[in-house]
XYZ file of C-alpha atoms in Angstrom:
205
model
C -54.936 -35.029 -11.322
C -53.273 -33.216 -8.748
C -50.948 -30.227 -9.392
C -47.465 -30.733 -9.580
C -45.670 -29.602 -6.246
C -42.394 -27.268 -6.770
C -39.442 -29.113 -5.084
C -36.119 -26.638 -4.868
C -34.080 -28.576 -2.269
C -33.962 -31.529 0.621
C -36.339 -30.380 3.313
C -33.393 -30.670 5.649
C -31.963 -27.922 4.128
C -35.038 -25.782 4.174
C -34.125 -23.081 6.615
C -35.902 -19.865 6.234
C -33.193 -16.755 6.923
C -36.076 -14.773 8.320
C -35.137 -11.557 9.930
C -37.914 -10.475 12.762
C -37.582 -6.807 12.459
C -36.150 -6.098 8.922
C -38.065 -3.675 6.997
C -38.870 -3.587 2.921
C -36.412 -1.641 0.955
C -38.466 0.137 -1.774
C -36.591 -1.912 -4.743
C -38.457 -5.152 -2.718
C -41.322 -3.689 -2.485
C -42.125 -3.641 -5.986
C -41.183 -6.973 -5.904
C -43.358 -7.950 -3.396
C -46.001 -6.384 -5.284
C -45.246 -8.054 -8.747
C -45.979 -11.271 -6.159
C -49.108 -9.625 -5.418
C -50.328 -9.455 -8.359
C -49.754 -12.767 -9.884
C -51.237 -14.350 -6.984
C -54.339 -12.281 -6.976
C -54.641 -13.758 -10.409
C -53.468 -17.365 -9.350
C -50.127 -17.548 -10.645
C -48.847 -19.336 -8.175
C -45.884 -21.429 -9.655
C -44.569 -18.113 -11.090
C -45.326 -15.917 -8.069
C -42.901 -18.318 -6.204
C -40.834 -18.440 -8.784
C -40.293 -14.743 -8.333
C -39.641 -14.922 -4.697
C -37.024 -17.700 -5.071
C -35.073 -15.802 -7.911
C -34.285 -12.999 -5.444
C -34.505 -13.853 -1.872
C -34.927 -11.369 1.187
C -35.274 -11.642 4.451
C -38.400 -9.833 5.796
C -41.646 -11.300 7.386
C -43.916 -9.722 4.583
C -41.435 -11.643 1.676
C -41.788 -15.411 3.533
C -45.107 -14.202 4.761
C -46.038 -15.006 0.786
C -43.451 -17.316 0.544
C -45.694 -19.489 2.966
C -49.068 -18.577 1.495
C -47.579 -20.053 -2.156
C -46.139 -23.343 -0.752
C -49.747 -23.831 0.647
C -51.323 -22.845 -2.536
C -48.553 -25.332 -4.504
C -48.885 -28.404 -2.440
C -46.081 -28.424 -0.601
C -47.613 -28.753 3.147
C -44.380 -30.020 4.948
C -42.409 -27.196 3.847
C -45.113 -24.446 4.497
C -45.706 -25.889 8.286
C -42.181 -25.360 9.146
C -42.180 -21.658 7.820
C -45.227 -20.632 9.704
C -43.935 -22.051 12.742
C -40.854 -20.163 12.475
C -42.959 -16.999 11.964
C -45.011 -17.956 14.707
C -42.087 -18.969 17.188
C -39.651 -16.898 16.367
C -41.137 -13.224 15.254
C -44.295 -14.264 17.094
C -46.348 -12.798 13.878
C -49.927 -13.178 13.557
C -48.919 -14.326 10.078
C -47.392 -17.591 11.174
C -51.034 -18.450 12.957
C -52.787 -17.497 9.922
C -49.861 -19.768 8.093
C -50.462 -22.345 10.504
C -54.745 -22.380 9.632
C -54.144 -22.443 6.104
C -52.056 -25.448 6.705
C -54.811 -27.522 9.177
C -57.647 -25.972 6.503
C -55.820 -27.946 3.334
C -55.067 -30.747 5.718
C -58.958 -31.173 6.453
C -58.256 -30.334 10.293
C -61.066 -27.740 10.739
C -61.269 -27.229 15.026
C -57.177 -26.652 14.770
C -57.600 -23.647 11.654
C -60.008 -21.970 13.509
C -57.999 -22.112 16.812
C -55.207 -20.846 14.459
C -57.240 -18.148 12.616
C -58.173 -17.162 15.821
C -54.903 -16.906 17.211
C -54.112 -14.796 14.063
C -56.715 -12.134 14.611
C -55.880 -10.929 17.987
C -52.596 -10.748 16.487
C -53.773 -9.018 13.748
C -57.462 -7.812 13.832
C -57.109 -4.969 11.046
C -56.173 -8.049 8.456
C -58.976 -8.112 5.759
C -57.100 -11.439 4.597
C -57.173 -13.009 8.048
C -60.570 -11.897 9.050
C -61.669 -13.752 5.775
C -59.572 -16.750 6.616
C -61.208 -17.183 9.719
C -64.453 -16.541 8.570
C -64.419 -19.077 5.720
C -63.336 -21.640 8.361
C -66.518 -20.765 10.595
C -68.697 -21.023 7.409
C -67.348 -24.369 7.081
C -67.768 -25.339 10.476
C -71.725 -23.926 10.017
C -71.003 -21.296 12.492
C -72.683 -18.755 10.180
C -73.464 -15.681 12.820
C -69.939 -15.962 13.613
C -68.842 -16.156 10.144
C -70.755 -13.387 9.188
C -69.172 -11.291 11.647
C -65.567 -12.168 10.140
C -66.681 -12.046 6.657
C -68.618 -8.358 7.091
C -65.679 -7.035 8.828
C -62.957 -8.411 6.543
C -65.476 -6.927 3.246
C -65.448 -3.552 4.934
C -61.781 -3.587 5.573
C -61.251 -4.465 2.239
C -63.427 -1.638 0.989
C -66.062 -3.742 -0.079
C -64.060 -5.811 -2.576
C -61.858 -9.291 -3.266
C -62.692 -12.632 -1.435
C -64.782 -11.779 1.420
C -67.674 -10.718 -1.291
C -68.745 -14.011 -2.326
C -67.750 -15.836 1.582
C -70.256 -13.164 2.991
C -72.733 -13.917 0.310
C -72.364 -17.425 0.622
C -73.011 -17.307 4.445
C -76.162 -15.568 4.226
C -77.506 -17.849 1.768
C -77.272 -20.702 4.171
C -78.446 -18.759 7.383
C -81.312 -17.266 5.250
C -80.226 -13.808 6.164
C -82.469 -12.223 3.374
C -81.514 -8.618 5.332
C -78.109 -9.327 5.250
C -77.874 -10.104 1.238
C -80.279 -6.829 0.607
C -77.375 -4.957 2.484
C -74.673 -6.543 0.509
C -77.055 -5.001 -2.372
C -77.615 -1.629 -1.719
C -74.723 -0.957 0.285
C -72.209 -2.813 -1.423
C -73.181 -3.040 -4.556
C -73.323 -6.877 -5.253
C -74.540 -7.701 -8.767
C -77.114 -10.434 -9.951
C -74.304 -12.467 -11.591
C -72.548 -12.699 -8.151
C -75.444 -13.746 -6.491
C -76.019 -16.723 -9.248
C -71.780 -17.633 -8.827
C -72.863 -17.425 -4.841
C -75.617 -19.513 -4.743
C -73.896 -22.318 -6.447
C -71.091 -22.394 -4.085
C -73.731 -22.504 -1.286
C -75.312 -25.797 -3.234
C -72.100 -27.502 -3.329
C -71.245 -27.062 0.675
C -75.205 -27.978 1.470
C -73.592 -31.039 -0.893
């Protein structure tokens, strides 16, 4: 069964009050971090739950706002944030928006062209390097993935998603030099590598 999709108003009267230039008061910024955390553990509903229950108007707050209406099923909504971001503040976060949005919808060639749009907006982004890499894996551009992936691991200081993408990616390019260097260099454990290879078995699937 699919998940239920949160529904807080007419999509009419979705309009995003998203200031281009506002900064994050220090109060919000724990906030925004509370949100970080209970979507690094998938919390989804109640990360957005958060965010509704005390609204502001900064491109990091709908930034997340967007990433959790993707993650809760609610596409339409989601599309018209990112575009604001994207047409509006002209943030590399609306493109990124915009490829997580084609990626659910199963329109691969338009999230790359989006992901790609987001990192010359925003190369220093472990999160969109990863993105974009994910999307090449999927596309079985795997020397080009691997490029994304290794930079968006480093940037991340070896840790979170890009791990098991990177892993993944050499495993169906056969880079046996590039999983030894995951190894030594970055520590990647035995159990990772079983977790890894299954996800490669399921996309050779």
């Amino acid at each position: 069964t699919s998940s239920p999709t949160i529904v807080t108003e007419d999509i009419a009267d979705f309009k995003p009050n998203i200031s281009c230039g506002a900064s994050v008061a220090p109060e919000a910024r724990v906030k925004l971090e509370m949100v970080d955390t209970l979507m690094a553990r998938s919390r989804n509903y109640a990360a957005l739950a958060q965010l509704q229950g005390d609204p502001q108007t900064s491109q990091e707050y709908w930034q997340r706002y967007g990433q959790l209406l993707v993650r809760t099923g609610d596409m339409e909504r989601s599309e018209q944030l990112f575009t604001t971001l994207k047409d509006r503040c002209g943030a590399a976060e609306g493109w990124h928006g915009m490829g997580m949005v084609a990626l659910k919808k199963g329109q691969l060639n338009t999230a790359i062209e989006n992901f790609q749009m987001a990192v010359n907006g925003k190369p220093a982004s472990s999160m969109i390097r990863n993105d974009y890499g994910y999307a090449q894996l999927l596309a079985g551009n795997y020397q080009e993935a691997a490029l994304q992936l290794r930079t968006a691991l480093e940037l991340d200081n070896g840790k979170g998603r890009p791990r098991q993408n990177l892993a993944v990616t050499y495993l169906l390019s056969d880079d046996v030099k590039g999983l030894d260097v995951l190894k030594t260099d970055f520590h990647f454990t035995d159990d990772e590598l079983v977790y890894a290879k299954a996800l490669a078995d399921q996309l050779r699937d």
